[in-house]
């Protein structure tokens, strides 16, 4: 179940992961594996409690770099932050476009509307907007060198939100701001200096309607009004929050040591808190279709009502000897998790109603780098591991 002993088979020029038993001659000759379709065909359902095989697999330009938005699916195109930045068909893995020097190392793939926003790969102080389907530039900011290395941290259909340094006369940058760039004019509509002691690196953020929420390495949780930039509130949390944060129903939910904590976006009032074991800590939560999912360091998985904080289920058995998921996706009645750094990790599938582990897909490389998974619609998942991008059937 943890993917131990999985082999590799070369089929049609692509490396795909096999099940626990060695592939037979017909598999090696290129016949479709359980769960795999032919080219862009719909995948078939594999046997019960059996991990599917990759539909296709391609090398990426660079390995994963640790941020939560390193891979994205827009329509039928899958994107991975790297140099060159490449868009591939989710159905076939075919390269649709490739851009050199388009994304800075470690860039987050920030999507607003149908546009991908990035800091300019030429470090000219601009932001650029790309069409994910073609890779063509469709938008560029007009900041006129006002900021030092602006980096997008969120976007909606009207604005792109950035963290940037302020250039002094001597071209140094000792303070930083958070600003909103109008997507129609490309100009800043507001710019607010951040509090003394804040950091412009290690920022985790989310946009929800008229609220921009973010944490930083100085243990600050902050909410601003997206229209004016006014800081509504800020408070310290118990640790530097490298983890994902999630917003739902007018609230933000964060992992804060041994607790999941829920705060109202408008005034910061704590709505609820849920604790794990005394010596354990939660990983960053995700809300999908009205359910909050999170794992903890005790190797257990939680499903929680994000409005009340009440537990729906708590799987404490299946992951005792396995990696825990840090990122989640859901298709139908199956919850998918991408695990932390572990050669026995991978993409895990759980019953969304009871949290029971169904299977674990592992690519057999032995790499201990973190996995990532995103839903590409009703039939496919995009998974990223080290320098490998794969498509899996959502079964």
Short mmCIF file of C-alpha atoms in Angstrom, two decimals:
data_model
loop_
_atom_site.label_atom_id
_atom_site.label_comp_id
_atom_site.label_asym_id
_atom_site.label_seq_id
_atom_site.Cartn_x
_atom_site.Cartn_y
_atom_site.Cartn_z
CA UNK A 1 0.00 0.00 0.00
CA UNK A 2 2.91 2.39 0.60
CA UNK A 3 4.31 1.66 -2.87
CA UNK A 4 7.16 -0.57 -1.69
CA UNK A 5 8.69 -2.78 -4.37
CA UNK A 6 7.12 -0.98 -7.31
CA UNK A 7 9.05 -1.45 -10.52
CA UNK A 8 9.34 0.57 -13.72
CA UNK A 9 8.33 -0.30 -17.26
CA UNK A 10 9.24 1.57 -20.43
CA UNK A 11 6.22 1.82 -22.73
CA UNK A 12 6.06 3.90 -25.85
CA UNK A 13 9.11 5.89 -24.78
CA UNK A 14 7.56 6.84 -21.39
CA UNK A 15 8.49 5.47 -17.99
CA UNK A 16 5.43 4.37 -16.00
CA UNK A 17 5.06 2.85 -12.57
CA UNK A 18 3.88 -0.73 -12.30
CA UNK A 19 1.99 -2.56 -9.60
CA UNK A 20 3.67 -4.76 -7.00
CA UNK A 21 4.31 -7.58 -9.51
CA UNK A 22 6.69 -7.29 -12.42
CA UNK A 23 5.26 -6.28 -15.79
CA UNK A 24 4.80 -9.13 -18.24
CA UNK A 25 5.87 -9.17 -21.86
CA UNK A 26 2.57 -7.73 -23.10
CA UNK A 27 2.96 -4.71 -20.80
CA UNK A 28 6.50 -4.14 -22.01
CA UNK A 29 5.28 -4.30 -25.57
CA UNK A 30 3.07 -1.31 -24.97
CA UNK A 31 -0.40 -2.67 -24.17
CA UNK A 32 -2.32 -0.32 -21.86
CA UNK A 33 -1.80 -0.80 -18.14
CA UNK A 34 -4.75 -1.04 -15.76
CA UNK A 35 -6.17 2.44 -15.33
CA UNK A 36 -4.45 3.79 -18.45
CA UNK A 37 -6.12 4.97 -21.64
CA UNK A 38 -4.57 5.17 -25.10
CA UNK A 39 -3.32 8.71 -25.78
CA UNK A 40 -6.15 11.06 -24.92
CA UNK A 41 -8.72 8.29 -24.37
CA UNK A 42 -10.61 8.13 -21.09
CA UNK A 43 -8.84 5.97 -18.49
CA UNK A 44 -10.38 2.74 -17.35
CA UNK A 45 -10.95 1.66 -13.74
CA UNK A 46 -8.20 -0.57 -12.33
CA UNK A 47 -8.84 -3.51 -10.00
CA UNK A 48 -9.98 -2.58 -6.47
CA UNK A 49 -7.25 -1.55 -3.99
CA UNK A 50 -4.72 -1.31 -6.81
CA UNK A 51 -2.78 1.81 -7.72
CA UNK A 52 -3.20 2.92 -11.33
CA UNK A 53 -0.31 3.45 -13.69
CA UNK A 54 0.73 6.78 -15.12
CA UNK A 55 -1.06 7.74 -18.32
CA UNK A 56 2.06 9.61 -19.37
CA UNK A 57 5.25 10.95 -17.82
CA UNK A 58 7.61 13.74 -18.84
CA UNK A 59 10.73 15.40 -17.47
CA UNK A 60 10.42 18.94 -16.12
CA UNK A 61 13.07 21.64 -16.37
CA UNK A 62 13.75 21.74 -12.64
CA UNK A 63 12.76 19.79 -9.57
CA UNK A 64 10.14 21.01 -7.11
CA UNK A 65 11.14 23.95 -4.97
CA UNK A 66 8.86 23.69 -1.96
CA UNK A 67 6.10 26.22 -2.57
CA UNK A 68 2.49 25.12 -2.74
CA UNK A 69 1.76 26.57 -6.17
CA UNK A 70 4.48 24.95 -8.23
CA UNK A 71 2.03 23.02 -10.46
CA UNK A 72 -1.35 24.11 -11.84
CA UNK A 73 -4.00 22.94 -14.29
CA UNK A 74 -5.91 25.53 -16.32
CA UNK A 75 -8.47 24.02 -18.66
CA UNK A 76 -6.70 21.09 -20.31
CA UNK A 77 -3.20 22.54 -19.87
CA UNK A 78 -0.85 21.59 -17.02
CA UNK A 79 1.86 24.06 -15.98
CA UNK A 80 4.98 23.58 -13.85
CA UNK A 81 7.10 26.47 -12.56
CA UNK A 82 10.58 26.12 -14.03
CA UNK A 83 12.91 27.45 -16.69
CA UNK A 84 11.79 27.07 -19.34
CA UNK A 85 8.16 27.43 -18.33
CA UNK A 86 6.24 24.77 -20.27
CA UNK A 87 2.57 24.13 -20.93
CA UNK A 88 1.59 20.53 -21.67
CA UNK A 89 -1.61 18.80 -22.67
CA UNK A 90 -3.06 17.08 -19.64
CA UNK A 91 -4.56 14.43 -21.90
CA UNK A 92 -1.40 13.39 -23.75
CA UNK A 93 1.62 15.11 -22.16
CA UNK A 94 2.39 16.81 -25.47
CA UNK A 95 4.34 20.05 -25.11
CA UNK A 96 2.09 22.89 -26.27
CA UNK A 97 4.47 25.78 -25.65
CA UNK A 98 7.76 26.61 -23.96
CA UNK A 99 9.15 29.96 -22.74
CA UNK A 100 12.75 30.57 -21.69
CA UNK A 101 13.34 33.11 -18.88
CA UNK A 102 9.60 33.46 -18.25
CA UNK A 103 9.52 32.43 -14.59
CA UNK A 104 11.97 33.25 -11.82
CA UNK A 105 13.27 30.29 -9.77
CA UNK A 106 10.72 29.18 -7.19
CA UNK A 107 7.94 31.20 -8.81
CA UNK A 108 4.39 30.61 -7.59
CA UNK A 109 1.85 29.97 -10.34
CA UNK A 110 -0.70 32.67 -9.51
CA UNK A 111 -3.92 32.39 -11.53
CA UNK A 112 -6.47 35.19 -11.69
CA UNK A 113 -9.44 34.75 -14.01
CA UNK A 114 -7.90 32.98 -17.00
CA UNK A 115 -4.46 34.59 -16.73
CA UNK A 116 -1.20 33.33 -15.25
CA UNK A 117 0.65 36.12 -13.42
CA UNK A 118 4.42 36.02 -12.88
CA UNK A 119 7.24 38.34 -11.95
CA UNK A 120 9.13 39.12 -15.13
CA UNK A 121 11.84 36.55 -15.73
CA UNK A 122 14.15 39.32 -16.95
CA UNK A 123 14.08 41.04 -13.52
CA UNK A 124 13.00 44.38 -14.99
CA UNK A 125 10.60 45.19 -12.14
CA UNK A 126 7.47 44.32 -14.12
CA UNK A 127 4.75 41.73 -13.75
CA UNK A 128 3.52 39.84 -16.79
CA UNK A 129 0.30 38.00 -17.57
CA UNK A 130 0.33 34.93 -19.81
CA UNK A 131 -2.39 32.99 -21.56
CA UNK A 132 -2.02 29.45 -20.11
CA UNK A 133 -3.30 27.88 -23.34
CA UNK A 134 -0.67 29.46 -25.60
CA UNK A 135 2.01 30.94 -23.36
CA UNK A 136 1.59 34.31 -25.08
CA UNK A 137 1.96 37.49 -23.05
CA UNK A 138 -1.43 39.19 -22.74
CA UNK A 139 -0.71 41.77 -20.02
CA UNK A 140 2.14 43.73 -18.47
CA UNK A 141 2.26 46.06 -15.48
CA UNK A 142 3.26 49.71 -15.68
CA UNK A 143 5.26 50.12 -12.49
CA UNK A 144 8.08 52.16 -14.08
CA UNK A 145 10.77 50.79 -11.80
CA UNK A 146 8.94 51.92 -8.69
CA UNK A 147 9.44 48.64 -6.86
CA UNK A 148 12.29 46.22 -6.33
CA UNK A 149 11.54 42.64 -7.40
CA UNK A 150 7.73 42.65 -7.09
CA UNK A 151 6.37 39.14 -6.65
CA UNK A 152 2.68 38.21 -7.04
CA UNK A 153 1.08 36.62 -3.98
CA UNK A 154 -2.53 36.48 -5.19
CA UNK A 155 -4.92 37.56 -7.92
CA UNK A 156 -8.59 37.90 -8.75
CA UNK A 157 -10.40 39.18 -11.82
CA UNK A 158 -9.62 42.83 -11.00
CA UNK A 159 -6.24 43.01 -9.28
CA UNK A 160 -2.90 41.30 -8.84
CA UNK A 161 -1.47 41.53 -5.31
CA UNK A 162 2.29 41.78 -4.88
CA UNK A 163 4.97 41.95 -2.23
CA UNK A 164 7.81 44.25 -3.25
CA UNK A 165 10.74 46.22 -1.90
CA UNK A 166 10.79 50.03 -2.06
CA UNK A 167 13.72 51.38 -4.05
CA UNK A 168 15.67 54.10 -2.20
CA UNK A 169 17.71 56.81 -3.95
CA UNK A 170 20.84 54.72 -3.53
CA UNK A 171 18.97 51.80 -5.18
CA UNK A 172 18.90 49.85 -1.93
CA UNK A 173 15.67 48.39 -0.55
CA UNK A 174 15.23 48.39 3.23
CA UNK A 175 11.44 48.33 3.50
CA UNK A 176 8.75 46.35 1.75
CA UNK A 177 5.16 46.94 0.79
CA UNK A 178 2.12 45.01 -0.26
CA UNK A 179 0.38 46.50 -3.27
CA UNK A 180 -2.52 45.91 -5.66
CA UNK A 181 -2.06 46.26 -9.41
CA UNK A 182 -5.13 46.98 -11.54
CA UNK A 183 -5.36 44.40 -14.34
CA UNK A 184 -6.94 46.97 -16.68
CA UNK A 185 -4.36 49.75 -16.34
CA UNK A 186 -1.33 47.86 -15.06
CA UNK A 187 -0.84 50.54 -12.41
CA UNK A 188 -0.82 50.30 -8.61
CA UNK A 189 -4.21 51.23 -7.12
CA UNK A 190 -2.91 51.05 -3.56
CA UNK A 191 0.39 50.41 -1.83
CA UNK A 192 0.75 49.88 1.91
CA UNK A 193 3.99 49.74 3.86
CA UNK A 194 4.07 46.63 5.98
CA UNK A 195 4.67 46.71 9.72
CA UNK A 196 8.21 46.92 11.07
CA UNK A 197 9.54 43.42 11.66
CA UNK A 198 7.64 41.78 8.84
CA UNK A 199 9.42 39.75 6.21
CA UNK A 200 9.01 39.74 2.45
CA UNK A 201 10.04 36.11 2.07
CA UNK A 202 8.32 32.91 3.13
CA UNK A 203 4.87 34.38 2.61
CA UNK A 204 1.78 32.15 2.33
CA UNK A 205 -1.36 33.85 1.06
CA UNK A 206 -4.94 33.48 -0.14
CA UNK A 207 -7.51 35.80 -1.72
CA UNK A 208 -11.20 35.56 -0.84
CA UNK A 209 -13.57 38.19 -2.20
CA UNK A 210 -12.69 41.50 -0.53
CA UNK A 211 -10.06 39.95 1.75
CA UNK A 212 -6.37 39.25 1.24
CA UNK A 213 -4.94 36.92 3.89
CA UNK A 214 -1.28 36.07 4.46
CA UNK A 215 1.26 34.75 6.95
CA UNK A 216 5.01 35.28 7.03
CA UNK A 217 8.14 33.94 8.67
CA UNK A 218 7.74 36.35 11.61
CA UNK A 219 4.65 34.44 12.82
CA UNK A 220 2.18 37.10 11.67
CA UNK A 221 -1.32 36.33 10.37
CA UNK A 222 -2.69 39.40 8.58
CA UNK A 223 -5.90 40.32 6.73
CA UNK A 224 -6.32 43.33 4.42
CA UNK A 225 -9.19 44.82 2.45
CA UNK A 226 -8.53 44.11 -1.23
CA UNK A 227 -10.27 47.32 -2.36
CA UNK A 228 -8.33 49.80 -0.23
CA UNK A 229 -5.36 47.89 1.13
CA UNK A 230 -6.35 48.80 4.68
CA UNK A 231 -5.09 46.34 7.27
CA UNK A 232 -8.11 44.99 9.11
CA UNK A 233 -6.18 43.04 11.71
CA UNK A 234 -3.02 41.13 12.42
CA UNK A 235 -2.03 38.75 15.18
CA UNK A 236 0.79 36.47 16.16
CA UNK A 237 0.43 32.74 15.75
CA UNK A 238 2.44 30.16 17.61
CA UNK A 239 5.02 29.37 14.96
CA UNK A 240 6.36 30.55 11.62
CA UNK A 241 3.70 29.27 9.28
CA UNK A 242 5.30 27.69 6.23
CA UNK A 243 2.10 25.73 5.73
CA UNK A 244 -0.84 26.26 3.43
CA UNK A 245 -3.68 28.41 4.75
CA UNK A 246 -7.27 28.11 3.59
CA UNK A 247 -10.28 30.43 3.53
CA UNK A 248 -13.92 29.36 3.73
CA UNK A 249 -17.23 30.97 4.67
CA UNK A 250 -15.75 34.28 5.77
CA UNK A 251 -12.96 32.73 7.82
CA UNK A 252 -9.32 31.73 7.54
CA UNK A 253 -8.07 28.42 8.93
CA UNK A 254 -4.40 27.90 9.78
CA UNK A 255 -2.22 25.20 11.26
CA UNK A 256 -0.77 26.59 14.48
CA UNK A 257 1.35 23.95 16.16
CA UNK A 258 -0.90 21.29 17.70
CA UNK A 259 -4.06 23.22 16.77
CA UNK A 260 -6.12 24.02 13.72
CA UNK A 261 -7.46 27.54 14.35
CA UNK A 262 -10.29 29.34 12.57
CA UNK A 263 -10.52 33.16 12.59
CA UNK A 264 -13.22 35.44 11.18
CA UNK A 265 -11.85 37.43 8.24
CA UNK A 266 -13.58 40.66 9.22
CA UNK A 267 -12.40 41.06 12.81
CA UNK A 268 -10.01 38.21 13.65
CA UNK A 269 -12.31 36.66 16.27
CA UNK A 270 -11.47 33.01 16.84
CA UNK A 271 -14.41 30.83 15.80
CA UNK A 272 -13.02 27.46 16.83
CA UNK A 273 -9.86 25.48 17.52
CA UNK A 274 -9.20 21.76 17.15
CA UNK A 275 -6.26 20.06 18.83
CA UNK A 276 -4.25 16.98 18.02
CA UNK A 277 -2.02 15.03 20.43
CA UNK A 278 0.10 16.77 23.05
CA UNK A 279 3.39 16.28 21.22
CA UNK A 280 2.04 16.43 17.65
CA UNK A 281 1.52 19.23 15.13
CA UNK A 282 -0.90 19.82 12.26
CA UNK A 283 0.12 20.34 8.65
CA UNK A 284 -1.53 23.01 6.52
CA UNK A 285 -5.28 22.46 5.89
CA UNK A 286 -7.29 22.49 2.66
CA UNK A 287 -11.04 22.95 2.18
CA UNK A 288 -12.57 21.07 -0.76
CA UNK A 289 -16.32 20.96 -1.43
CA UNK A 290 -17.17 22.13 2.07
CA UNK A 291 -14.89 19.74 3.99
CA UNK A 292 -11.56 20.60 5.62
CA UNK A 293 -8.76 18.03 5.27
CA UNK A 294 -5.47 18.03 7.19
CA UNK A 295 -2.80 15.60 8.35
CA UNK A 296 -0.65 15.71 11.47
CA UNK A 297 2.76 14.57 12.66
CA UNK A 298 1.15 11.59 14.41
CA UNK A 299 0.60 10.10 10.92
CA UNK A 300 -3.16 10.55 10.96
CA UNK A 301 -5.62 12.21 8.61
CA UNK A 302 -8.54 14.43 9.59
CA UNK A 303 -11.79 15.50 7.93
CA UNK A 304 -13.46 18.42 9.71
CA UNK A 305 -16.51 20.67 9.27
CA UNK A 306 -14.82 24.03 8.46
CA UNK A 307 -17.73 26.04 9.89
CA UNK A 308 -17.97 24.37 13.30
CA UNK A 309 -14.62 22.59 13.71
CA UNK A 310 -16.39 19.32 14.42
CA UNK A 311 -14.60 16.14 13.36
CA UNK A 312 -16.20 14.11 10.55
CA UNK A 313 -13.67 11.31 10.60
CA UNK A 314 -10.12 10.71 11.83
CA UNK A 315 -7.96 8.00 10.26
CA UNK A 316 -5.31 6.98 12.77
CA UNK A 317 -4.51 3.51 11.37
CA UNK A 318 -3.61 3.51 7.66
CA UNK A 319 -0.67 5.94 7.82
CA UNK A 320 1.20 4.58 10.84
CA UNK A 321 4.00 3.28 8.62
CA UNK A 322 3.37 5.53 5.63
CA UNK A 323 3.99 9.10 4.59
CA UNK A 324 1.33 11.68 5.39
CA UNK A 325 -0.23 13.88 2.70
CA UNK A 326 0.49 17.60 2.67
CA UNK A 327 -1.60 18.58 -0.35
CA UNK A 328 -5.06 17.42 -1.40
CA UNK A 329 -7.35 17.11 -4.42
CA UNK A 330 -10.74 15.47 -4.78
CA UNK A 331 -12.66 13.87 -7.65
CA UNK A 332 -16.02 12.27 -7.02
CA UNK A 333 -15.94 10.21 -3.82
CA UNK A 334 -12.14 9.90 -3.78
CA UNK A 335 -9.77 12.16 -1.89
CA UNK A 336 -6.19 12.31 -3.18
CA UNK A 337 -3.17 13.29 -1.11
CA UNK A 338 0.38 14.15 -2.15
CA UNK A 339 2.85 13.13 0.53
CA UNK A 340 5.80 14.74 2.22
CA UNK A 341 9.47 13.88 1.65
CA UNK A 342 9.72 10.08 1.75
CA UNK A 343 10.83 7.42 -0.75
CA UNK A 344 7.76 5.38 0.23
CA UNK A 345 5.36 8.26 -0.33
CA UNK A 346 3.53 9.24 -3.46
CA UNK A 347 -0.03 10.03 -4.45
CA UNK A 348 -2.51 8.39 -2.08
CA UNK A 349 -6.22 7.74 -2.66
CA UNK A 350 -8.74 7.69 0.20
CA UNK A 351 -12.45 7.18 0.46
CA UNK A 352 -13.72 10.72 0.97
CA UNK A 353 -16.58 9.52 3.19
CA UNK A 354 -14.56 7.44 5.65
CA UNK A 355 -10.89 8.35 5.07
CA UNK A 356 -9.80 4.77 4.40
CA UNK A 357 -6.65 4.42 2.32
CA UNK A 358 -7.36 2.71 -1.02
CA UNK A 359 -3.98 2.80 -2.77
CA UNK A 360 -0.65 4.61 -3.08
CA UNK A 361 1.02 5.41 -6.40
CA UNK A 362 4.82 5.66 -6.34
CA UNK A 363 7.06 6.26 -9.35
CA UNK A 364 9.76 3.90 -8.06
CA UNK A 365 12.57 6.46 -8.34
CA UNK A 366 13.49 6.43 -4.65
CA UNK A 367 13.60 10.24 -4.63
CA UNK A 368 12.73 11.76 -1.24
CA UNK A 369 11.42 15.03 -2.70
CA UNK A 370 7.89 16.17 -1.92
CA UNK A 371 4.96 15.15 -4.13
CA UNK A 372 2.28 17.49 -5.52
CA UNK A 373 -1.13 16.67 -6.99
CA UNK A 374 -3.88 18.77 -8.57
CA UNK A 375 -7.18 17.80 -10.15
CA UNK A 376 -7.45 18.25 -13.87
CA UNK A 377 -11.18 17.68 -14.13
CA UNK A 378 -13.25 14.54 -13.91
CA UNK A 379 -10.84 12.00 -15.35
CA UNK A 380 -7.23 13.00 -14.71
CA UNK A 381 -4.83 14.19 -12.02
CA UNK A 382 -1.54 15.98 -12.59
CA UNK A 383 1.23 14.86 -10.23
CA UNK A 384 4.71 16.28 -9.78
CA UNK A 385 7.66 14.56 -8.12
CA UNK A 386 11.22 15.92 -8.29
CA UNK A 387 11.78 16.51 -12.02
CA UNK A 388 8.94 14.26 -13.22
CA UNK A 389 5.48 15.40 -14.27
CA UNK A 390 2.88 12.65 -14.55
CA UNK A 391 -0.80 12.26 -15.33
CA UNK A 392 -2.82 9.72 -13.32
CA UNK A 393 -6.36 8.51 -13.88
CA UNK A 394 -8.75 9.84 -11.23
CA UNK A 395 -10.15 6.51 -10.09
#
